[in-house]
mmCIF file of C-alpha atoms and ligand atoms in Angstrom:
data_model
loop_
_atom_site.group_PDB
_atom_site.id
_atom_site.type_symbol
_atom_site.label_atom_id
_atom_site.label_comp_id
_atom_site.label_asym_id
_atom_site.label_seq_id
_atom_site.Cartn_x
_atom_site.Cartn_y
_atom_site.Cartn_z
ATOM 1 C CA UNK E 24 0.000 0.000 0.000
ATOM 2 C CA UNK E 25 1.448 3.360 -0.946
ATOM 3 C CA UNK E 26 -1.046 5.845 0.501
ATOM 4 C CA UNK E 27 -3.033 5.088 3.623
ATOM 5 C CA UNK E 28 -5.498 7.706 4.884
ATOM 6 C CA UNK E 29 -7.014 6.947 8.290
ATOM 7 C CA UNK E 30 -9.747 8.922 10.041
ATOM 8 C CA UNK E 31 -8.818 12.142 8.233
ATOM 9 C CA UNK E 32 -10.563 15.314 9.321
ATOM 10 C CA UNK E 33 -9.755 18.707 7.826
ATOM 11 C CA UNK E 34 -11.474 21.840 9.140
ATOM 12 C CA UNK E 35 -11.018 25.565 8.536
ATOM 13 C CA UNK E 36 -11.483 28.253 11.165
ATOM 14 C CA UNK E 37 -13.628 30.999 9.648
ATOM 15 C CA UNK E 38 -15.303 34.111 11.059
ATOM 16 C CA UNK E 39 -18.607 32.205 10.814
ATOM 17 C CA UNK E 40 -17.319 29.182 12.749
ATOM 18 C CA UNK E 41 -15.517 25.954 11.925
ATOM 19 C CA UNK E 42 -16.023 24.556 8.435
ATOM 20 C CA UNK E 43 -15.433 20.813 8.358
ATOM 21 C CA UNK E 44 -14.230 20.143 4.792
ATOM 22 C CA UNK E 45 -13.242 16.469 5.207
ATOM 23 C CA UNK E 46 -14.739 14.158 7.811
ATOM 24 C CA UNK E 47 -13.778 10.705 9.026
ATOM 25 C CA UNK E 48 -12.181 9.638 5.747
ATOM 26 C CA UNK E 49 -10.476 6.259 5.360
ATOM 27 C CA UNK E 50 -9.079 4.880 2.108
ATOM 28 C CA UNK E 51 -5.869 3.494 0.637
ATOM 29 C CA UNK E 52 -4.076 3.598 -2.724
ATOM 30 C CA UNK E 53 -1.825 0.782 -3.900
ATOM 31 C CA UNK E 54 1.543 1.315 -5.583
ATOM 32 C CA UNK E 55 0.987 2.082 -9.280
ATOM 33 C CA UNK E 56 -2.760 2.499 -8.775
ATOM 34 C CA UNK E 57 -4.781 5.497 -9.863
ATOM 35 C CA UNK E 58 -7.746 6.667 -7.807
ATOM 36 C CA UNK E 59 -10.001 9.498 -8.945
ATOM 37 C CA UNK E 60 -11.585 11.598 -6.214
ATOM 38 C CA UNK E 61 -14.857 12.861 -7.689
ATOM 39 C CA UNK E 62 -17.636 15.069 -6.436
ATOM 40 C CA UNK E 63 -19.145 18.520 -6.839
ATOM 41 C CA UNK E 64 -17.152 21.584 -5.904
ATOM 42 C CA UNK E 65 -16.870 22.075 -2.142
ATOM 43 C CA UNK E 66 -17.073 18.325 -1.387
ATOM 44 C CA UNK E 67 -13.606 18.352 0.211
ATOM 45 C CA UNK E 68 -11.618 16.725 -2.596
ATOM 46 C CA UNK E 69 -9.068 19.545 -2.946
ATOM 47 C CA UNK E 70 -8.694 19.799 0.847
ATOM 48 C CA UNK E 71 -7.863 16.096 0.821
ATOM 49 C CA UNK E 72 -5.167 16.638 -1.861
ATOM 50 C CA UNK E 73 -3.698 19.610 -0.002
ATOM 51 C CA UNK E 74 -3.664 17.656 3.272
ATOM 52 C CA UNK E 75 -1.684 14.821 1.643
ATOM 53 C CA UNK E 76 1.024 17.243 0.454
ATOM 54 C CA UNK E 77 0.724 19.326 3.662
ATOM 55 C CA UNK E 78 -0.163 22.481 1.780
ATOM 56 C CA UNK E 79 -3.226 23.481 3.788
ATOM 57 C CA UNK E 80 -3.667 27.194 4.631
ATOM 58 C CA UNK E 81 -2.784 28.444 8.141
ATOM 59 C CA UNK E 82 -6.443 28.510 9.278
ATOM 60 C CA UNK E 83 -6.741 24.759 8.660
ATOM 61 C CA UNK E 84 -6.627 22.082 11.339
ATOM 62 C CA UNK E 85 -6.295 18.395 10.661
ATOM 63 C CA UNK E 86 -6.641 15.143 12.547
ATOM 64 C CA UNK E 87 -6.113 11.509 11.667
ATOM 65 C CA UNK E 88 -3.242 9.900 9.853
ATOM 66 C CA UNK E 89 -1.805 10.053 6.331
ATOM 67 C CA UNK E 90 0.922 7.529 5.555
ATOM 68 C CA UNK E 91 2.843 7.693 2.257
ATOM 69 C CA UNK E 92 5.075 4.671 1.763
ATOM 70 C CA UNK E 93 5.019 4.243 5.526
ATOM 71 C CA UNK E 94 5.953 7.901 6.234
ATOM 72 C CA UNK E 95 3.710 9.648 8.745
ATOM 73 C CA UNK E 96 3.069 12.825 6.733
ATOM 74 C CA UNK E 97 1.597 14.904 9.584
ATOM 75 C CA UNK E 98 4.699 14.428 11.723
ATOM 76 C CA UNK E 99 7.156 15.680 9.062
ATOM 77 C CA UNK E 100 8.886 18.978 9.732
ATOM 78 C CA UNK E 101 11.506 21.256 8.117
ATOM 79 C CA UNK E 102 13.949 19.490 5.847
ATOM 80 C CA UNK E 103 12.096 16.159 5.973
ATOM 81 C CA UNK E 104 8.854 17.858 4.946
ATOM 82 C CA UNK E 105 10.582 19.661 2.041
ATOM 83 C CA UNK E 106 12.117 16.402 0.892
ATOM 84 C CA UNK E 107 8.732 14.671 1.138
ATOM 85 C CA UNK E 108 7.113 17.268 -1.140
ATOM 86 C CA UNK E 109 8.574 16.493 -4.508
ATOM 87 C CA UNK E 110 10.356 13.225 -3.762
ATOM 88 C CA UNK E 111 7.416 11.331 -2.271
ATOM 89 C CA UNK E 112 4.358 13.347 -3.240
ATOM 90 C CA UNK E 113 4.084 15.919 -6.038
ATOM 91 C CA UNK E 114 1.004 18.030 -6.655
ATOM 92 C CA UNK E 115 -0.131 19.462 -9.992
ATOM 93 C CA UNK E 116 -2.552 22.343 -9.549
ATOM 94 C CA UNK E 117 -5.613 23.381 -11.523
ATOM 95 C CA UNK E 118 -3.853 26.471 -12.821
ATOM 96 C CA UNK E 119 -0.418 25.208 -13.885
ATOM 97 C CA UNK E 120 0.944 28.766 -13.795
ATOM 98 C CA UNK E 121 0.687 28.572 -9.985
ATOM 99 C CA UNK E 122 3.299 25.821 -10.054
ATOM 100 C CA UNK E 123 5.848 27.934 -11.941
ATOM 101 C CA UNK E 124 7.691 31.119 -11.062
ATOM 102 C CA UNK E 125 6.745 33.719 -13.731
ATOM 103 C CA UNK E 126 10.105 35.526 -13.609
ATOM 104 C CA UNK E 127 12.359 32.488 -14.045
ATOM 105 C CA UNK E 128 13.134 30.611 -17.243
ATOM 106 C CA UNK E 129 11.851 27.045 -17.432
ATOM 107 C CA UNK E 130 15.359 25.541 -17.338
ATOM 108 C CA UNK E 131 16.301 27.428 -14.132
ATOM 109 C CA UNK E 132 13.127 26.244 -12.378
ATOM 110 C CA UNK E 133 13.543 22.621 -13.363
ATOM 111 C CA UNK E 134 17.250 22.574 -12.523
ATOM 112 C CA UNK E 135 16.616 24.224 -9.152
ATOM 113 C CA UNK E 136 14.059 21.548 -8.306
ATOM 114 C CA UNK E 137 16.626 18.826 -9.034
ATOM 115 C CA UNK E 138 19.378 20.681 -7.157
ATOM 116 C CA UNK E 139 17.182 21.085 -4.057
ATOM 117 C CA UNK E 140 16.291 17.402 -4.151
ATOM 118 C CA UNK E 141 19.979 16.433 -4.427
ATOM 119 C CA UNK E 142 20.934 18.718 -1.513
ATOM 120 C CA UNK E 143 18.144 17.244 0.634
ATOM 121 C CA UNK E 144 19.425 13.769 -0.115
ATOM 122 C CA UNK E 145 23.088 14.714 0.412
ATOM 123 C CA UNK E 146 23.827 13.661 -3.162
ATOM 124 C CA UNK E 147 26.263 15.507 -5.484
ATOM 125 C CA UNK E 148 24.710 17.893 -8.026
ATOM 126 C CA UNK E 149 26.109 18.080 -11.557
ATOM 127 C CA UNK E 150 24.538 20.809 -13.728
ATOM 128 C CA UNK E 151 25.379 19.087 -17.022
ATOM 129 C CA UNK E 152 23.915 15.804 -15.823
ATOM 130 C CA UNK E 153 20.815 17.585 -14.457
ATOM 131 C CA UNK E 154 20.291 19.376 -17.799
ATOM 132 C CA UNK E 155 20.231 16.008 -19.554
ATOM 133 C CA UNK E 156 17.629 14.756 -17.058
ATOM 134 C CA UNK E 157 15.494 17.865 -17.641
ATOM 135 C CA UNK E 158 15.630 17.478 -21.449
ATOM 136 C CA UNK E 159 14.699 13.802 -21.068
ATOM 137 C CA UNK E 160 11.815 14.843 -18.786
ATOM 138 C CA UNK E 161 10.452 17.189 -21.448
ATOM 139 C CA UNK E 162 10.851 14.490 -24.080
ATOM 140 C CA UNK E 163 9.033 12.142 -21.703
ATOM 141 C CA UNK E 164 5.977 14.413 -21.837
ATOM 142 C CA UNK E 165 6.257 14.398 -25.663
ATOM 143 C CA UNK E 166 7.233 18.088 -25.758
ATOM 144 C CA UNK E 167 8.488 19.082 -29.219
ATOM 145 C CA UNK E 168 11.747 21.131 -29.241
ATOM 146 C CA UNK E 169 12.577 20.720 -25.522
ATOM 147 C CA UNK E 170 15.804 22.767 -25.813
ATOM 148 C CA UNK E 171 13.795 25.740 -27.114
ATOM 149 C CA UNK E 172 11.103 25.405 -24.443
ATOM 150 C CA UNK E 173 13.752 25.308 -21.710
ATOM 151 C CA UNK E 174 14.975 28.794 -22.612
ATOM 152 C CA UNK E 175 11.489 30.293 -22.388
ATOM 153 C CA UNK E 176 9.671 32.061 -19.553
ATOM 154 C CA UNK E 177 6.271 30.678 -18.477
ATOM 155 C CA UNK E 178 4.361 33.558 -20.124
ATOM 156 C CA UNK E 179 5.897 32.582 -23.480
ATOM 157 C CA UNK E 180 4.245 29.132 -23.314
ATOM 158 C CA UNK E 181 0.675 28.023 -24.046
ATOM 159 C CA UNK E 182 -1.545 26.528 -21.287
ATOM 160 C CA UNK E 183 -0.956 23.013 -22.644
ATOM 161 C CA UNK E 184 2.838 23.549 -22.794
ATOM 162 C CA UNK E 185 2.903 24.860 -19.202
ATOM 163 C CA UNK E 186 0.956 21.842 -17.929
ATOM 164 C CA UNK E 187 3.425 19.578 -19.777
ATOM 165 C CA UNK E 188 6.363 21.396 -18.169
ATOM 166 C CA UNK E 189 4.784 20.860 -14.733
ATOM 167 C CA UNK E 190 4.217 17.166 -15.480
ATOM 168 C CA UNK E 191 7.811 16.938 -16.766
ATOM 169 C CA UNK E 192 8.915 18.436 -13.449
ATOM 170 C CA UNK E 193 6.991 15.680 -11.670
ATOM 171 C CA UNK E 194 8.747 13.192 -13.938
ATOM 172 C CA UNK E 195 12.251 14.340 -13.114
ATOM 173 C CA UNK E 196 11.424 14.390 -9.395
ATOM 174 C CA UNK E 197 9.999 10.834 -9.709
ATOM 175 C CA UNK E 198 7.505 11.084 -6.832
ATOM 176 C CA UNK E 199 5.873 7.953 -5.447
ATOM 177 C CA UNK E 200 2.469 9.562 -5.774
ATOM 178 C CA UNK E 201 1.283 12.274 -8.158
ATOM 179 C CA UNK E 202 -1.685 14.323 -6.973
ATOM 180 C CA UNK E 203 -3.366 16.043 -9.901
ATOM 181 C CA UNK E 204 -6.003 18.593 -8.845
ATOM 182 C CA UNK E 205 -8.260 19.320 -11.846
ATOM 183 C CA UNK E 206 -5.120 19.407 -14.051
ATOM 184 C CA UNK E 207 -7.012 19.895 -17.290
ATOM 185 C CA UNK E 208 -9.892 22.186 -16.364
ATOM 186 C CA UNK E 209 -8.036 25.318 -17.567
ATOM 187 C CA UNK E 210 -7.221 23.668 -20.922
ATOM 188 C CA UNK E 211 -9.261 23.256 -24.097
ATOM 189 C CA UNK E 212 -10.773 19.871 -24.891
ATOM 190 C CA UNK E 213 -8.083 18.647 -27.329
ATOM 191 C CA UNK E 214 -5.197 19.530 -24.996
ATOM 192 C CA UNK E 215 -7.230 18.095 -22.114
ATOM 193 C CA UNK E 216 -7.328 14.688 -23.836
ATOM 194 C CA UNK E 217 -3.573 14.837 -24.568
ATOM 195 C CA UNK E 218 -2.687 15.651 -20.954
ATOM 196 C CA UNK E 219 -4.918 12.840 -19.651
ATOM 197 C CA UNK E 220 -3.319 10.387 -22.064
ATOM 198 C CA UNK E 221 0.074 11.551 -20.888
ATOM 199 C CA UNK E 222 -0.712 11.037 -17.191
ATOM 200 C CA UNK E 223 -1.985 7.557 -18.027
ATOM 201 C CA UNK E 224 1.150 6.670 -20.003
ATOM 202 C CA UNK E 225 3.455 8.012 -17.296
ATOM 203 C CA UNK E 226 1.634 6.015 -14.649
ATOM 204 C CA UNK E 227 2.107 2.846 -16.703
ATOM 205 C CA UNK E 228 5.728 3.658 -17.583
ATOM 206 C CA UNK E 229 6.991 4.767 -14.150
ATOM 207 C CA UNK E 230 4.635 2.831 -11.859
ATOM 208 C CA UNK E 231 3.597 6.047 -10.088
ATOM 209 C CA UNK E 232 0.448 6.065 -8.002
ATOM 210 C CA UNK E 233 -1.935 8.841 -9.061
ATOM 211 C CA UNK E 234 -4.622 10.632 -7.103
ATOM 212 C CA UNK E 235 -6.749 12.423 -9.629
ATOM 213 C CA UNK E 236 -9.035 15.119 -8.222
ATOM 214 C CA UNK E 237 -11.892 16.176 -10.477
ATOM 215 C CA UNK E 238 -15.558 17.161 -10.663
ATOM 216 C CA UNK E 239 -15.750 15.430 -14.064
ATOM 217 C CA UNK E 240 -16.306 11.666 -13.914
ATOM 218 C CA UNK E 241 -16.022 11.336 -17.700
ATOM 219 C CA UNK E 242 -12.470 12.791 -17.663
ATOM 220 C CA UNK E 243 -11.444 10.676 -14.665
ATOM 221 C CA UNK E 244 -12.830 7.507 -16.234
ATOM 222 C CA UNK E 245 -9.997 7.488 -18.782
ATOM 223 C CA UNK E 246 -7.203 7.415 -16.177
ATOM 224 C CA UNK E 247 -8.548 5.914 -12.982
ATOM 225 C CA UNK E 248 -8.641 2.345 -11.654
ATOM 226 C CA UNK E 249 -11.070 3.252 -8.873
ATOM 227 C CA UNK E 250 -13.466 6.098 -8.096
ATOM 228 C CA UNK E 251 -13.736 7.610 -4.644
ATOM 229 C CA UNK E 252 -16.982 9.580 -4.689
ATOM 230 C CA UNK E 253 -17.146 12.321 -2.045
ATOM 231 C CA UNK E 254 -20.166 14.277 -0.867
ATOM 232 C CA UNK E 255 -20.045 17.073 1.715
ATOM 233 C CA UNK E 256 -16.614 16.034 3.005
ATOM 234 C CA UNK E 257 -17.430 12.331 3.364
ATOM 235 C CA UNK E 258 -16.858 9.162 1.359
ATOM 236 C CA UNK E 259 -20.071 8.123 -0.413
ATOM 237 C CA UNK E 260 -18.789 5.271 -2.542
ATOM 238 C CA UNK E 261 -15.422 3.743 -3.429
ATOM 239 C CA UNK E 262 -15.070 1.058 -6.069
ATOM 240 C CA UNK E 263 -13.650 0.000 -9.457
ATOM 241 C CA UNK E 264 -14.391 2.583 -12.201
ATOM 242 C CA UNK E 265 -16.220 0.210 -14.562
ATOM 243 C CA UNK E 266 -18.512 -1.116 -11.883
ATOM 244 C CA UNK E 267 -19.181 2.288 -10.332
ATOM 245 C CA UNK E 268 -20.158 3.711 -13.732
ATOM 246 C CA UNK E 269 -22.214 0.743 -14.970
ATOM 247 C CA UNK E 270 -23.837 -0.109 -11.624
ATOM 248 C CA UNK E 271 -23.560 2.741 -9.116
ATOM 249 C CA UNK E 272 -24.862 1.695 -5.697
ATOM 250 C CA UNK E 273 -25.019 4.996 -3.810
ATOM 251 C CA UNK E 274 -27.863 7.356 -4.813
ATOM 252 C CA UNK E 275 -25.396 10.263 -5.116
ATOM 253 C CA UNK E 276 -23.102 8.250 -7.414
ATOM 254 C CA UNK E 277 -26.156 7.352 -9.519
ATOM 255 C CA UNK E 278 -26.974 11.063 -9.835
ATOM 256 C CA UNK E 279 -23.358 11.872 -10.791
ATOM 257 C CA UNK E 280 -23.267 9.082 -13.403
ATOM 258 C CA UNK E 281 -26.597 10.244 -14.877
ATOM 259 C CA UNK E 282 -25.185 13.731 -15.244
ATOM 260 C CA UNK E 283 -22.238 12.532 -17.394
ATOM 261 C CA UNK E 284 -22.664 13.725 -20.995
ATOM 262 C CA UNK E 285 -22.601 10.670 -23.237
ATOM 263 C CA UNK E 286 -22.382 10.374 -27.006
ATOM 264 C CA UNK E 287 -25.307 7.972 -27.117
ATOM 265 C CA UNK E 288 -27.556 10.277 -25.110
ATOM 266 C CA UNK E 289 -29.397 13.181 -26.630
ATOM 267 C CA UNK E 290 -28.780 16.426 -24.759
ATOM 268 C CA UNK E 291 -32.322 16.397 -23.346
ATOM 269 C CA UNK E 292 -31.638 13.046 -21.640
ATOM 270 C CA UNK E 293 -29.037 14.473 -19.257
ATOM 271 C CA UNK E 294 -30.258 14.565 -15.699
ATOM 272 C CA UNK E 295 -28.958 17.427 -13.576
ATOM 273 C CA UNK E 296 -28.550 16.610 -9.882
ATOM 274 C CA UNK E 297 -31.487 18.292 -8.115
ATOM 275 C CA UNK E 298 -30.773 20.752 -5.309
ATOM 276 C CA UNK E 299 -27.356 22.117 -4.447
ATOM 277 C CA UNK E 300 -24.450 21.003 -2.260
ATOM 278 C CA UNK E 301 -24.983 21.857 1.443
ATOM 279 C CA UNK E 302 -23.620 24.807 3.339
ATOM 280 C CA UNK E 303 -20.615 23.181 4.978
ATOM 281 C CA UNK E 304 -20.818 25.539 7.977
ATOM 282 C CA UNK E 305 -24.124 23.866 8.860
ATOM 283 C CA UNK E 306 -24.303 20.512 7.054
ATOM 284 C CA UNK E 307 -27.599 18.561 7.164
ATOM 285 C CA UNK E 308 -28.226 16.187 10.064
ATOM 286 C CA UNK E 309 -28.191 12.445 9.459
ATOM 287 C CA UNK E 310 -27.011 11.516 5.960
ATOM 288 C CA UNK E 311 -25.613 14.684 4.457
ATOM 289 C CA UNK E 312 -27.164 13.810 1.086
ATOM 290 C CA UNK E 313 -30.692 13.300 2.467
ATOM 291 C CA UNK E 314 -32.196 16.662 1.331
ATOM 292 C CA UNK E 315 -31.356 15.709 -2.301
ATOM 293 C CA UNK E 316 -31.778 11.950 -2.205
ATOM 294 C CA UNK E 317 -34.606 10.343 -4.202
ATOM 295 C CA UNK E 318 -34.411 7.242 -1.959
ATOM 296 C CA UNK E 319 -34.449 9.032 1.407
ATOM 297 C CA UNK E 320 -35.921 7.076 4.355
ATOM 298 C CA UNK E 321 -36.867 8.250 7.860
ATOM 299 C CA UNK E 322 -33.609 7.065 9.405
ATOM 300 C CA UNK E 323 -31.614 9.145 6.873
ATOM 301 C CA UNK E 324 -32.839 12.412 8.419
ATOM 302 C CA UNK E 325 -31.278 11.744 11.798
ATOM 303 C CA UNK E 326 -28.621 9.018 11.613
ATOM 304 C CA UNK E 327 -25.429 9.467 9.636
ATOM 305 C CA UNK E 328 -24.711 6.086 8.025
ATOM 306 C CA UNK E 329 -21.332 4.532 8.723
ATOM 307 C CA UNK E 330 -19.087 3.222 5.939
ATOM 308 C CA UNK E 331 -19.706 -0.432 5.043
ATOM 309 C CA UNK E 332 -18.046 -2.910 2.726
ATOM 310 C CA UNK E 333 -20.562 -4.119 0.140
ATOM 311 C CA UNK E 334 -19.176 -6.526 -2.466
ATOM 312 C CA UNK E 335 -16.071 -4.770 -3.835
ATOM 313 C CA UNK E 336 -17.194 -1.300 -2.702
ATOM 314 C CA UNK E 337 -17.134 0.908 0.340
ATOM 315 C CA UNK E 338 -20.484 2.637 0.823
ATOM 316 C CA UNK E 339 -21.983 5.199 3.188
ATOM 317 C CA UNK E 340 -25.736 4.687 2.833
ATOM 318 C CA UNK E 341 -28.568 3.209 4.947
ATOM 319 C CA UNK E 342 -29.873 1.303 1.911
ATOM 320 C CA UNK E 343 -27.059 -1.190 2.588
ATOM 321 C CA UNK E 344 -27.443 -1.513 6.371
HETATM 322 FE FE1 SF4 Q 30 -30.161 8.466 0.427
HETATM 323 FE FE2 SF4 Q 30 -30.541 7.622 2.899
HETATM 324 FE FE3 SF4 Q 30 -28.644 6.530 1.425
HETATM 325 FE FE4 SF4 Q 30 -28.391 9.002 2.334
HETATM 326 S S1 SF4 Q 30 -28.472 7.168 3.559
HETATM 327 S S2 SF4 Q 30 -27.935 8.321 0.289
HETATM 328 S S3 SF4 Q 30 -30.473 9.740 2.202
HETATM 329 S S4 SF4 Q 30 -30.840 6.449 1.070
#
């Protein structure tokens, strides 16, 4: 097991009170496996990603345990934490420009990342050697003319090129787990497909585990082995992608699957999920999905269902009590 999340809780202190973004979350990711965290915006999926790389804002508090390759992530400090970010876990953000320094050429940024990693590991740094690694990294993400791209500043690159540079950076750092937070949502559809294909190829080639955070099940379907569906900070359903899509068991997953645009469906057949996600400062009592659930029962209004194993899934729903 590469990633093991146990009893994770992430909350933010706000002027209106505590906002619990992730609650009582348990799941694991195997080495070389790809898990897509899906759900509507505000369901806690990005907070989960940020907690794993320890990049939560100062008003955040967290409880529970996150283990990456046996390392207790919440206990890391200083140099060990810096080494962990990059060497063990690498995060790609929604806006790739946030991952790059706008006033530094691409080559300087990539070389600095390698140099820092070498220093952390007490290994010798050789600029010529590192340059070769960087060029190989860019070739690895199928970037045409890598030597030209290396001499450019981020603003001289297109959105697709920047995202490739960031993925190339992940490649040269060779993390054990890549956390991609909506990595294609700022890109147009063609580039989106190319970047997804790339992440899939890199996962196969380098045996990296991938945590793919997205609101779009259709995009995640192409890269993920399993779906972890989140609603209002909690796990709703976790299971293999094919089975979750063809036979969703949780009413929220069913609603998400029905809202996926599909070639065979006419536009009028798409079913929008009724209602809106809850106010996380005052989430509903009982099952957090009950105000929107077409299968709601009396017990759902007052008792929050625990997570149960049903066949090859984990489910949080009273229908499976
Ligand atoms: Fe619907 Fe009840 Fe299941 Fe919640 S617990 S998803 S309200 S049936």
